[in-house]
Amino acid sequence: MPAKYTKPVPALLLTDFYKICHRSFFNPDTTQLVSYWTPRKSRLEHIDYVVMFWLQATCKKYLIDHFNVTFFERPWEEVREEYVTYVAATFYEDIAEGEIEAFKKIYDLGYLPIEIRAVPEGVRVPIGCPALEIRATEDYAFWLPQYLETILSCNLWSPMTAATLADANRRALASWYDKTVDDGVPVRTGAGDFSMRGMPGDDAAIMADAGHLLSFSSTATVPTAWALNCFYNAPFSVARGVPSTEHSIPESFGQERELDYFKRVLTERPTGPLSIVSDTWDLEKVLVEHLPKLKDLIMARDGKVVIRPDYGKPADIICGVDGEMDGSPLAVDGCIGLLWKLFGGRINSKGYRELDPHIGLIYGDAITHESLNEICSRLERLGYAANNIIFGFGSYTYQYVTRDTFGFALKVTHGTVAGEERYMFKDPKTDKGTHSASKKSQKGMCIVTQGADGKLTYTDQHTITESDSPDNLLRPVFLNGELLVDEDFDTIRHRLHPDF
């Protein structure tokens, strides 16, 4: 039976109100507009690029499926009445009447008359370099790409930002693995995504987690593998979760029976990885009193138990308080030191201590790029390898960002007016030296190439014919309702990380 309370928003309404009136405002002699999706500015000092991602998913979900289901495959009179009624009530009736007639030509085609060219997904795109080009394939639909700007923007900036942050964090973690961990230990398992509950909706959680999974293999977000199977032909095993506890479980036993909580969890899961939250009441008591009583049970398991602190300053909880010599055991030794004293371990090939493989740590609160580096740096100074701990990135990392984090925008840079090509650009004088500086756009058609150093670069002020050069890395991916490039997720992962 149909949904009781929800129905899909018609594709024609997935835009900004001001876009609805633009078609009639353009120079009436306009027959073509070409726009580029570009990261214009980084607000993060340690990142000067973005990872191209989620275009294939956006094309499949919206430009094909959503338009087919809510527009092309419905009776025209139903589509027309719905659009006019809604836009007349929320905007202006005369505009609604004019716009729906323009969409009738597109409806009769049976597909969106647009072409999208883009750099391959999984490629690092320098700030300022265009990553995507879009134009209409019919003169009368020249305005359509800019009408679609909103849906493209709101579905690309977040997963691209997440993919970029995850990549930067993986590269940081990889540098610590290179220094302190045996060669061949995969960094992809060194961090998970814990962000879903803090994201603004399940779609946002999936998009961010998909970006995370380009660099790591662990997540707590269940539905992402389903989406990646739909949009990127990925097997469900593309992502893996870990059995874990939450504070309500020890609370169900009560503080006086906390030891029984640990015994219950350890016996219920005698094999495989297991994450146990350990600071519902007193983390130090767990480490100093409970774990010695549980050592034999932990060492008898076929798998690793990771102790999960959840509160406090991460670096101090893990490594101890710098300079503390006469304080509590936790303050002096940190979790890492107390676990080493109890379980021991080995000295790896690079001279760093690794805990016994039955025990480890995981920390997923307040973990950022900066705190990751701080923890790994302090572990290194204490003589411990970085793989003694698994990191969890939460919604602070993947949700505490905006489109402006990397200044994403889709802007017109080239047009054909009265049969003549012209550069179309903006260069606001008042933009100089402001918080928004770098809003100056490209001019004309763009060509993206790869330099001798492997990095992308671009040139602008080209004609359409010139931009069709075989050297242009902006390759056709979508044309007239058809997806021209349909890559699997593993291909994109290995493009970003050949050693994934």
Short mmCIF file of C-alpha atoms in Angstrom, two decimals:
data_model
loop_
_atom_site.label_atom_id
_atom_site.label_comp_id
_atom_site.label_asym_id
_atom_site.label_seq_id
_atom_site.Cartn_x
_atom_site.Cartn_y
_atom_site.Cartn_z
CA MET A 1 0.00 0.00 0.00
CA PRO A 2 1.20 3.57 -0.56
CA ALA A 3 2.90 5.49 2.22
CA LYS A 4 0.43 6.91 4.72
CA TYR A 5 2.13 10.20 5.51
CA THR A 6 4.80 10.83 2.90
CA LYS A 7 5.17 11.09 -0.83
CA PRO A 8 8.22 12.10 -2.86
CA VAL A 9 8.75 15.79 -3.57
CA PRO A 10 8.26 16.37 -7.32
CA ALA A 11 11.60 16.77 -9.08
CA LEU A 12 10.61 20.16 -10.50
CA LEU A 13 10.35 21.54 -6.96
CA LEU A 14 13.87 20.52 -5.91
CA THR A 15 15.34 23.97 -6.39
CA ASP A 16 15.44 27.48 -4.90
CA PHE A 17 12.47 29.81 -5.40
CA TYR A 18 14.58 32.38 -7.16
CA LYS A 19 15.66 29.79 -9.74
CA ILE A 20 12.05 29.41 -10.83
CA CYS A 21 11.93 32.88 -12.34
CA HIS A 22 15.39 33.02 -13.92
CA ARG A 23 14.56 31.50 -17.29
CA SER A 24 12.53 34.52 -18.40
CA PHE A 25 15.12 37.01 -17.07
CA PHE A 26 18.03 35.87 -19.25
CA ASN A 27 18.98 37.72 -22.40
CA PRO A 28 16.37 36.41 -24.88
CA ASP A 29 19.12 35.67 -27.41
CA THR A 30 20.81 33.15 -25.07
CA THR A 31 21.09 29.61 -26.41
CA GLN A 32 23.79 28.10 -24.21
CA LEU A 33 25.19 28.43 -20.69
CA VAL A 34 28.09 26.37 -19.34
CA SER A 35 28.73 26.08 -15.61
CA TYR A 36 31.55 24.66 -13.50
CA TRP A 37 31.47 23.12 -10.01
CA THR A 38 34.53 24.41 -8.18
CA PRO A 39 35.96 24.37 -4.65
CA ARG A 40 36.88 28.05 -4.43
CA LYS A 41 38.52 28.27 -1.01
CA SER A 42 39.69 26.10 1.88
CA ARG A 43 38.95 27.25 5.40
CA LEU A 44 41.14 24.45 6.78
CA GLU A 45 44.83 25.25 6.88
CA HIS A 46 45.95 21.64 6.50
CA ILE A 47 43.88 20.90 3.37
CA ASP A 48 44.32 22.52 -0.05
CA TYR A 49 42.25 20.14 -2.19
CA VAL A 50 38.94 18.26 -2.28
CA VAL A 51 38.08 14.69 -3.24
CA MET A 52 35.68 14.37 -6.17
CA PHE A 53 32.82 12.09 -5.09
CA TRP A 54 29.09 11.20 -5.14
CA LEU A 55 28.32 12.50 -8.63
CA GLN A 56 27.41 9.02 -9.87
CA ALA A 57 25.02 8.58 -6.94
CA THR A 58 23.43 11.99 -7.56
CA CYS A 59 22.91 11.24 -11.24
CA LYS A 60 21.30 7.89 -10.52
CA LYS A 61 19.16 9.03 -7.60
CA TYR A 62 17.92 12.40 -8.85
CA LEU A 63 18.69 13.05 -12.53
CA ILE A 64 17.45 9.60 -13.54
CA ASP A 65 15.27 7.87 -10.93
CA HIS A 66 13.66 10.87 -9.25
CA PHE A 67 12.91 12.70 -12.49
CA ASN A 68 11.54 9.53 -14.08
CA VAL A 69 9.27 8.64 -11.15
CA THR A 70 7.93 12.11 -10.34
CA PHE A 71 8.03 13.74 -13.80
CA PHE A 72 8.59 11.80 -17.01
CA GLU A 73 6.57 8.68 -16.13
CA ARG A 74 3.48 10.52 -14.84
CA PRO A 75 0.57 11.86 -16.93
CA TRP A 76 1.37 15.38 -18.12
CA GLU A 77 -1.86 16.93 -16.88
CA GLU A 78 -1.20 15.57 -13.41
CA VAL A 79 2.34 16.98 -13.43
CA ARG A 80 1.11 20.32 -14.73
CA GLU A 81 -1.70 20.73 -12.23
CA GLU A 82 0.51 19.76 -9.32
CA TYR A 83 3.28 22.20 -10.28
CA VAL A 84 1.01 25.15 -11.05
CA THR A 85 -1.04 24.65 -7.89
CA TYR A 86 2.03 24.51 -5.68
CA VAL A 87 4.07 27.32 -7.25
CA ALA A 88 1.00 29.58 -7.49
CA ALA A 89 0.37 29.08 -3.78
CA THR A 90 3.97 29.53 -2.68
CA PHE A 91 5.34 31.95 -5.31
CA TYR A 92 3.39 33.53 -8.20
CA GLU A 93 0.74 32.06 -10.50
CA ASP A 94 1.94 33.83 -13.64
CA ILE A 95 5.44 32.49 -13.14
CA ALA A 96 4.07 29.00 -12.55
CA GLU A 97 2.16 29.06 -15.83
CA GLY A 98 5.18 30.22 -17.81
CA GLU A 99 7.63 27.78 -16.25
CA ILE A 100 5.49 24.70 -16.68
CA GLU A 101 5.16 25.38 -20.40
CA ALA A 102 8.94 25.50 -20.69
CA PHE A 103 9.12 22.14 -18.91
CA LYS A 104 6.58 20.66 -21.36
CA LYS A 105 9.27 20.58 -24.08
CA ILE A 106 11.55 18.67 -21.75
CA TYR A 107 8.74 16.32 -20.72
CA ASP A 108 8.09 15.52 -24.37
CA LEU A 109 11.77 14.58 -24.81
CA GLY A 110 11.48 12.01 -22.06
CA TYR A 111 14.85 12.87 -20.51
CA LEU A 112 16.87 15.76 -19.15
CA PRO A 113 18.69 17.39 -22.08
CA ILE A 114 21.96 18.03 -20.28
CA GLU A 115 25.54 16.86 -20.45
CA ILE A 116 27.80 16.58 -17.42
CA ARG A 117 31.55 16.20 -17.67
CA ALA A 118 33.70 15.62 -14.62
CA VAL A 119 37.06 14.46 -13.37
CA PRO A 120 37.00 10.82 -12.19
CA GLU A 121 35.61 10.22 -8.73
CA GLY A 122 38.28 9.58 -6.14
CA VAL A 123 40.61 12.17 -7.67
CA ARG A 124 42.04 14.98 -5.51
CA VAL A 125 41.08 18.33 -7.02
CA PRO A 126 43.13 21.41 -6.00
CA ILE A 127 41.30 24.39 -4.57
CA GLY A 128 40.29 26.67 -7.44
CA CYS A 129 40.23 23.90 -10.05
CA PRO A 130 36.87 22.96 -11.62
CA ALA A 131 35.73 19.40 -10.92
CA LEU A 132 32.52 19.27 -12.98
CA GLU A 133 31.08 20.94 -16.08
CA ILE A 134 27.37 21.02 -17.01
CA ARG A 135 25.57 22.37 -20.08
CA ALA A 136 22.29 21.83 -21.94
CA THR A 137 22.09 19.79 -25.13
CA GLU A 138 19.07 21.71 -26.50
CA ASP A 139 19.08 25.46 -27.12
CA TYR A 140 15.64 25.95 -25.57
CA ALA A 141 16.85 24.29 -22.35
CA PHE A 142 19.93 26.51 -21.91
CA TRP A 143 18.62 27.55 -18.46
CA LEU A 144 18.15 23.99 -17.16
CA PRO A 145 21.66 23.39 -15.76
CA GLN A 146 21.36 26.42 -13.49
CA TYR A 147 17.87 25.30 -12.43
CA LEU A 148 19.53 22.04 -11.35
CA GLU A 149 22.30 23.86 -9.49
CA THR A 150 20.54 23.60 -6.14
CA ILE A 151 19.93 19.85 -6.18
CA LEU A 152 23.46 19.20 -7.45
CA SER A 153 25.03 21.48 -4.85
CA CYS A 154 23.16 20.14 -1.83
CA ASN A 155 23.96 16.55 -2.83
CA LEU A 156 27.64 17.03 -3.68
CA TRP A 157 29.20 19.38 -1.16
CA SER A 158 28.66 17.22 1.94
CA PRO A 159 29.92 13.84 0.64
CA MET A 160 32.83 15.58 -1.08
CA THR A 161 33.68 17.41 2.15
CA ALA A 162 33.45 14.17 4.16
CA ALA A 163 35.57 12.31 1.61
CA THR A 164 38.16 15.08 1.81
CA LEU A 165 38.26 15.13 5.61
CA ALA A 166 38.49 11.33 5.78
CA ASP A 167 41.29 11.34 3.23
CA ALA A 168 43.23 13.97 5.17
CA ASN A 169 42.74 12.02 8.39
CA ARG A 170 43.82 8.77 6.77
CA ARG A 171 46.94 10.42 5.40
CA ALA A 172 47.75 11.80 8.85
CA LEU A 173 47.19 8.40 10.47
CA ALA A 174 49.20 6.70 7.73
CA SER A 175 52.18 8.92 8.53
CA TRP A 176 52.09 7.66 12.15
CA TYR A 177 51.72 4.07 10.95
CA ASP A 178 54.74 4.54 8.67
CA LYS A 179 56.75 5.72 11.67
CA THR A 180 55.58 3.40 14.46
CA VAL A 181 53.74 0.38 13.02
CA ASP A 182 55.05 -2.70 11.20
CA ASP A 183 54.82 -2.43 7.42
CA GLY A 184 51.78 -4.15 5.98
CA VAL A 185 49.38 -3.35 8.84
CA PRO A 186 46.35 -1.78 7.10
CA VAL A 187 45.58 1.80 8.09
CA ARG A 188 42.05 1.41 6.66
CA THR A 189 40.99 -0.31 9.90
CA GLY A 190 42.43 2.44 12.09
CA ALA A 191 39.33 4.65 12.23
CA GLY A 192 35.55 4.30 12.11
CA ASP A 193 32.61 6.64 11.52
CA PHE A 194 30.41 7.19 14.60
CA SER A 195 28.51 10.20 13.26
CA MET A 196 25.02 9.03 12.22
CA ARG A 197 23.11 10.06 15.35
CA GLY A 198 24.51 13.58 15.06
CA MET A 199 23.71 14.10 11.39
CA PRO A 200 20.73 16.08 10.03
CA GLY A 201 18.84 13.08 8.68
CA ASP A 202 19.61 9.63 7.35
CA ASP A 203 20.49 10.83 3.84
CA ALA A 204 23.10 13.19 5.27
CA ALA A 205 24.49 10.39 7.43
CA ILE A 206 24.77 8.04 4.45
CA MET A 207 26.44 10.63 2.22
CA ALA A 208 29.01 11.57 4.86
CA ASP A 209 29.71 7.95 5.74
CA ALA A 210 30.15 7.05 2.08
CA GLY A 211 32.86 9.70 1.91
CA HIS A 212 34.43 8.27 5.07
CA LEU A 213 34.43 4.77 3.56
CA LEU A 214 36.56 5.89 0.63
CA SER A 215 39.43 6.00 3.14
CA PHE A 216 38.42 3.58 5.91
CA SER A 217 36.55 0.28 6.14
CA SER A 218 34.87 0.61 9.55
CA THR A 219 31.61 2.38 10.36
CA ALA A 220 28.69 2.36 12.76
CA THR A 221 26.27 3.65 10.08
CA VAL A 222 24.29 0.60 8.99
CA PRO A 223 22.49 1.83 5.81
CA THR A 224 25.55 3.10 3.91
CA ALA A 225 26.48 -0.26 2.40
CA TRP A 226 22.92 -0.49 1.04
CA ALA A 227 23.29 2.89 -0.68
CA LEU A 228 26.73 2.03 -2.03
CA ASN A 229 25.33 -1.18 -3.45
CA CYS A 230 22.62 0.80 -5.24
CA PHE A 231 24.75 3.66 -6.51
CA TYR A 232 28.25 2.19 -6.82
CA ASN A 233 27.69 -1.54 -7.38
CA ALA A 234 29.42 -2.32 -4.09
CA PRO A 235 29.03 -5.61 -2.19
CA PHE A 236 27.41 -5.28 1.22
CA SER A 237 30.79 -6.21 2.72
CA VAL A 238 32.14 -2.82 1.62
CA ALA A 239 31.65 -1.65 5.22
CA ARG A 240 31.99 -3.48 8.51
CA GLY A 241 30.63 -2.78 11.96
CA VAL A 242 31.96 -4.04 15.29
CA PRO A 243 29.90 -5.47 18.20
CA SER A 244 29.95 -2.76 20.84
CA THR A 245 28.25 -1.80 24.08
CA GLU A 246 26.66 1.46 25.18
CA HIS A 247 26.24 2.93 28.65
CA SER A 248 22.71 1.56 29.09
CA ILE A 249 24.08 -1.99 29.22
CA PRO A 250 26.29 -1.59 32.31
CA GLU A 251 23.54 0.59 33.77
CA SER A 252 21.18 -2.39 33.49
CA PHE A 253 23.49 -4.32 35.86
CA GLY A 254 24.07 -1.39 38.22
CA GLN A 255 27.31 0.06 39.53
CA GLU A 256 27.76 -2.63 42.19
CA ARG A 257 27.60 -5.37 39.54
CA GLU A 258 29.81 -3.72 36.94
CA LEU A 259 32.15 -6.71 36.88
CA ASP A 260 29.20 -8.94 35.95
CA TYR A 261 28.54 -6.66 32.99
CA PHE A 262 32.02 -7.28 31.63
CA LYS A 263 31.75 -11.03 32.19
CA ARG A 264 28.38 -11.16 30.46
CA VAL A 265 29.61 -9.31 27.37
CA LEU A 266 32.84 -11.30 27.12
CA THR A 267 31.09 -14.66 27.39
CA GLU A 268 28.30 -13.70 24.99
CA ARG A 269 30.89 -12.73 22.35
CA PRO A 270 33.76 -15.24 22.78
CA THR A 271 35.15 -14.61 19.29
CA GLY A 272 35.86 -11.66 17.03
CA PRO A 273 36.40 -8.00 17.79
CA LEU A 274 34.47 -6.48 20.69
CA SER A 275 34.27 -2.88 21.90
CA ILE A 276 33.36 -2.38 25.58
CA VAL A 277 32.46 1.04 26.96
CA SER A 278 34.29 1.29 30.25
CA ASP A 279 33.77 4.67 31.91
CA THR A 280 30.09 4.65 32.80
CA TRP A 281 31.23 5.24 36.37
CA ASP A 282 34.95 4.87 37.09
CA LEU A 283 37.39 4.15 34.25
CA GLU A 284 40.37 3.81 36.57
CA LYS A 285 38.56 1.18 38.67
CA VAL A 286 37.85 -0.80 35.50
CA LEU A 287 41.49 -0.70 34.44
CA VAL A 288 43.04 -1.32 37.87
CA GLU A 289 40.50 -3.59 39.60
CA HIS A 290 38.19 -5.24 37.06
CA LEU A 291 40.51 -6.06 34.16
CA PRO A 292 42.98 -8.10 36.28
CA LYS A 293 40.03 -10.31 37.28
CA LEU A 294 38.99 -10.57 33.61
CA LYS A 295 42.43 -11.10 32.12
CA ASP A 296 42.16 -14.87 31.69
CA LEU A 297 38.73 -14.52 30.07
CA ILE A 298 40.05 -11.86 27.67
CA MET A 299 43.20 -13.83 26.80
CA ALA A 300 41.13 -16.95 26.12
CA ARG A 301 39.01 -15.19 23.50
CA ASP A 302 39.67 -15.60 19.79
CA GLY A 303 39.64 -11.90 18.97
CA LYS A 304 40.53 -8.46 20.27
CA VAL A 305 38.73 -6.61 23.05
CA VAL A 306 39.02 -2.85 22.80
CA ILE A 307 38.42 -0.80 25.92
CA ARG A 308 36.40 2.34 25.14
CA PRO A 309 36.74 5.47 27.26
CA ASP A 310 34.07 8.00 26.39
CA TYR A 311 34.81 11.11 28.45
CA GLY A 312 37.65 13.48 29.28
CA LYS A 313 40.51 14.93 27.27
CA PRO A 314 41.36 12.17 24.79
CA ALA A 315 45.15 12.51 24.84
CA ASP A 316 45.30 12.57 28.65
CA ILE A 317 42.93 9.63 29.02
CA ILE A 318 44.92 7.54 26.55
CA CYS A 319 48.46 8.64 27.41
CA GLY A 320 48.27 10.03 30.94
CA VAL A 321 48.72 13.62 32.03
CA ASP A 322 52.02 15.06 30.80
CA GLY A 323 54.47 15.41 33.68
CA GLU A 324 52.21 13.70 36.22
CA MET A 325 54.30 11.43 38.47
CA ASP A 326 52.50 11.23 41.82
CA GLY A 327 48.85 11.23 40.80
CA SER A 328 46.38 8.42 40.26
CA PRO A 329 47.41 5.41 38.12
CA LEU A 330 45.25 6.65 35.24
CA ALA A 331 46.79 10.13 35.36
CA VAL A 332 50.35 8.77 35.55
CA ASP A 333 50.16 5.92 33.02
CA GLY A 334 47.04 6.59 30.98
CA CYS A 335 44.99 3.73 29.57
CA ILE A 336 47.85 2.63 27.34
CA GLY A 337 50.32 2.29 30.20
CA LEU A 338 47.92 0.44 32.48
CA LEU A 339 46.99 -2.03 29.71
CA TRP A 340 50.68 -2.59 28.92
CA LYS A 341 51.46 -3.33 32.57
CA LEU A 342 48.61 -5.86 32.75
CA PHE A 343 48.63 -7.55 29.34
CA GLY A 344 52.08 -6.81 28.00
CA GLY A 345 52.80 -7.17 24.32
CA ARG A 346 55.76 -7.00 21.97
CA ILE A 347 58.27 -4.59 20.52
CA ASN A 348 57.63 -4.34 16.78
CA SER A 349 60.15 -4.08 13.96
CA LYS A 350 60.30 -0.31 14.31
CA GLY A 351 61.01 -0.39 17.99
CA TYR A 352 57.55 0.55 19.32
CA ARG A 353 55.40 -1.30 21.84
CA GLU A 354 52.27 -3.06 20.63
CA LEU A 355 49.76 -4.42 23.12
CA ASP A 356 48.98 -8.13 23.15
CA PRO A 357 46.62 -8.79 20.20
CA HIS A 358 43.81 -9.71 22.60
CA ILE A 359 43.53 -6.14 23.95
CA GLY A 360 43.47 -2.59 22.64
CA LEU A 361 41.82 0.82 22.87
CA ILE A 362 39.17 2.73 20.96
CA TYR A 363 38.26 6.38 21.38
CA GLY A 364 35.40 8.10 19.60
CA ASP A 365 34.64 11.27 21.53
CA ALA A 366 36.10 14.64 20.48
CA ILE A 367 38.37 13.04 17.89
CA THR A 368 39.43 15.54 15.24
CA HIS A 369 42.37 15.87 12.86
CA GLU A 370 44.19 17.79 15.57
CA SER A 371 43.42 15.43 18.46
CA LEU A 372 44.32 12.40 16.34
CA ASN A 373 47.76 13.88 15.72
CA GLU A 374 48.15 14.86 19.37
CA ILE A 375 47.33 11.34 20.59
CA CYS A 376 49.60 9.66 18.04
CA SER A 377 52.42 12.09 18.81
CA ARG A 378 52.20 11.43 22.54
CA LEU A 379 51.97 7.66 21.98
CA GLU A 380 55.11 7.87 19.85
CA ARG A 381 56.98 9.84 22.54
CA LEU A 382 56.00 7.17 25.07
CA GLY A 383 57.23 4.42 22.75
CA TYR A 384 53.88 3.01 21.65
CA ALA A 385 52.73 2.22 18.11
CA ALA A 386 49.75 4.08 16.65
CA ASN A 387 47.79 0.89 15.97
CA ASN A 388 47.24 0.32 19.70
CA ILE A 389 44.17 2.55 19.34
CA ILE A 390 41.26 2.78 16.92
CA PHE A 391 39.81 6.24 16.35
CA GLY A 392 36.15 7.10 15.87
CA PHE A 393 35.15 10.22 13.95
CA GLY A 394 31.77 11.62 14.91
CA SER A 395 29.37 14.31 13.80
CA TYR A 396 31.75 17.07 14.92
CA THR A 397 33.99 16.00 12.04
CA TYR A 398 31.34 15.19 9.45
CA GLN A 399 28.51 17.54 10.38
CA TYR A 400 30.30 20.58 11.81
CA VAL A 401 31.05 21.74 8.25
CA THR A 402 29.23 23.72 5.57
CA ARG A 403 29.35 24.29 1.84
CA ASP A 404 31.70 27.15 2.65
CA THR A 405 34.28 24.86 4.27
CA PHE A 406 35.68 24.47 0.76
CA GLY A 407 33.71 27.24 -0.93
CA PHE A 408 31.84 24.95 -3.35
CA ALA A 409 29.82 26.66 -6.08
CA LEU A 410 28.36 25.91 -9.51
CA LYS A 411 28.76 29.06 -11.60
CA VAL A 412 28.22 30.02 -15.24
CA THR A 413 31.49 30.92 -16.99
CA HIS A 414 30.63 30.61 -20.67
CA GLY A 415 27.62 31.32 -22.83
CA THR A 416 26.35 31.62 -26.38
CA VAL A 417 24.29 34.73 -27.01
CA ALA A 418 22.99 35.76 -30.43
CA GLY A 419 25.12 33.02 -31.95
CA GLU A 420 28.37 34.26 -30.42
CA GLU A 421 30.41 32.64 -27.65
CA ARG A 422 31.27 34.88 -24.74
CA TYR A 423 33.06 34.68 -21.42
CA MET A 424 30.68 35.03 -18.50
CA PHE A 425 32.22 35.66 -15.13
CA LYS A 426 31.99 37.55 -11.87
CA ASP A 427 34.78 39.42 -10.10
CA PRO A 428 33.22 41.53 -7.29
CA LYS A 429 35.41 44.42 -6.15
CA THR A 430 33.85 44.24 -2.69
CA ASP A 431 34.94 40.61 -2.33
CA LYS A 432 38.60 41.51 -1.88
CA GLY A 433 39.95 40.95 1.61
CA THR A 434 36.65 39.71 3.06
CA HIS A 435 35.69 36.46 4.78
CA SER A 436 34.24 35.29 1.46
CA ALA A 437 37.22 36.23 -0.72
CA SER A 438 37.87 33.93 -3.72
CA LYS A 439 34.39 34.20 -5.23
CA LYS A 440 35.92 35.35 -8.49
CA SER A 441 34.92 32.81 -11.13
CA GLN A 442 36.67 31.33 -14.11
CA LYS A 443 36.19 32.85 -17.56
CA GLY A 444 35.03 30.89 -20.56
CA MET A 445 35.49 27.15 -21.05
CA CYS A 446 37.94 25.28 -18.85
CA ILE A 447 40.43 22.51 -19.57
CA VAL A 448 41.69 20.36 -16.69
CA THR A 449 44.99 18.52 -17.12
CA GLN A 450 47.44 16.58 -14.97
CA GLY A 451 50.88 18.00 -14.36
CA ALA A 452 54.19 16.17 -14.22
CA ASP A 453 53.81 16.06 -10.42
CA GLY A 454 50.52 14.19 -10.79
CA LYS A 455 48.43 17.11 -9.54
CA LEU A 456 45.53 18.55 -11.50
CA THR A 457 45.66 22.03 -12.92
CA TYR A 458 43.43 23.99 -15.27
CA THR A 459 43.32 26.77 -17.82
CA ASP A 460 40.28 28.86 -18.73
CA GLN A 461 39.31 31.37 -21.44
CA HIS A 462 38.81 28.60 -24.01
CA THR A 463 36.11 28.17 -26.64
CA ILE A 464 33.77 25.18 -26.67
CA THR A 465 35.74 23.61 -29.52
CA GLU A 466 39.02 24.05 -27.67
CA SER A 467 37.60 22.50 -24.51
CA ASP A 468 36.72 19.33 -26.44
CA SER A 469 40.45 18.51 -26.44
CA PRO A 470 41.24 14.85 -25.69
CA ASP A 471 43.66 16.13 -23.03
CA ASN A 472 40.76 17.56 -20.99
CA LEU A 473 40.23 15.38 -17.91
CA LEU A 474 36.63 16.59 -17.64
CA ARG A 475 35.16 13.45 -19.23
CA PRO A 476 31.51 12.94 -20.22
CA VAL A 477 29.67 11.07 -17.44
CA PHE A 478 25.98 11.90 -18.08
CA LEU A 479 24.24 12.68 -21.36
CA ASN A 480 20.53 13.09 -22.12
CA GLY A 481 19.26 10.98 -19.25
CA GLU A 482 21.88 8.27 -19.57
CA LEU A 483 24.82 7.51 -17.28
CA LEU A 484 27.95 7.12 -19.39
CA VAL A 485 30.29 6.14 -16.56
CA ASP A 486 29.17 3.59 -13.96
CA GLU A 487 32.11 2.71 -11.72
CA ASP A 488 32.20 0.39 -8.74
CA PHE A 489 33.14 1.71 -5.33
CA ASP A 490 36.31 -0.36 -5.12
CA THR A 491 37.66 1.29 -8.28
CA ILE A 492 37.11 4.74 -6.78
CA ARG A 493 38.62 3.69 -3.44
CA HIS A 494 41.80 2.48 -5.14
CA ARG A 495 42.00 5.57 -7.29
CA LEU A 496 42.18 7.61 -4.09
CA HIS A 497 44.25 5.07 -2.14
CA PRO A 498 46.09 2.59 -4.40
CA ASP A 499 47.18 0.73 -1.25
CA PHE A 500 43.69 0.67 0.30
#
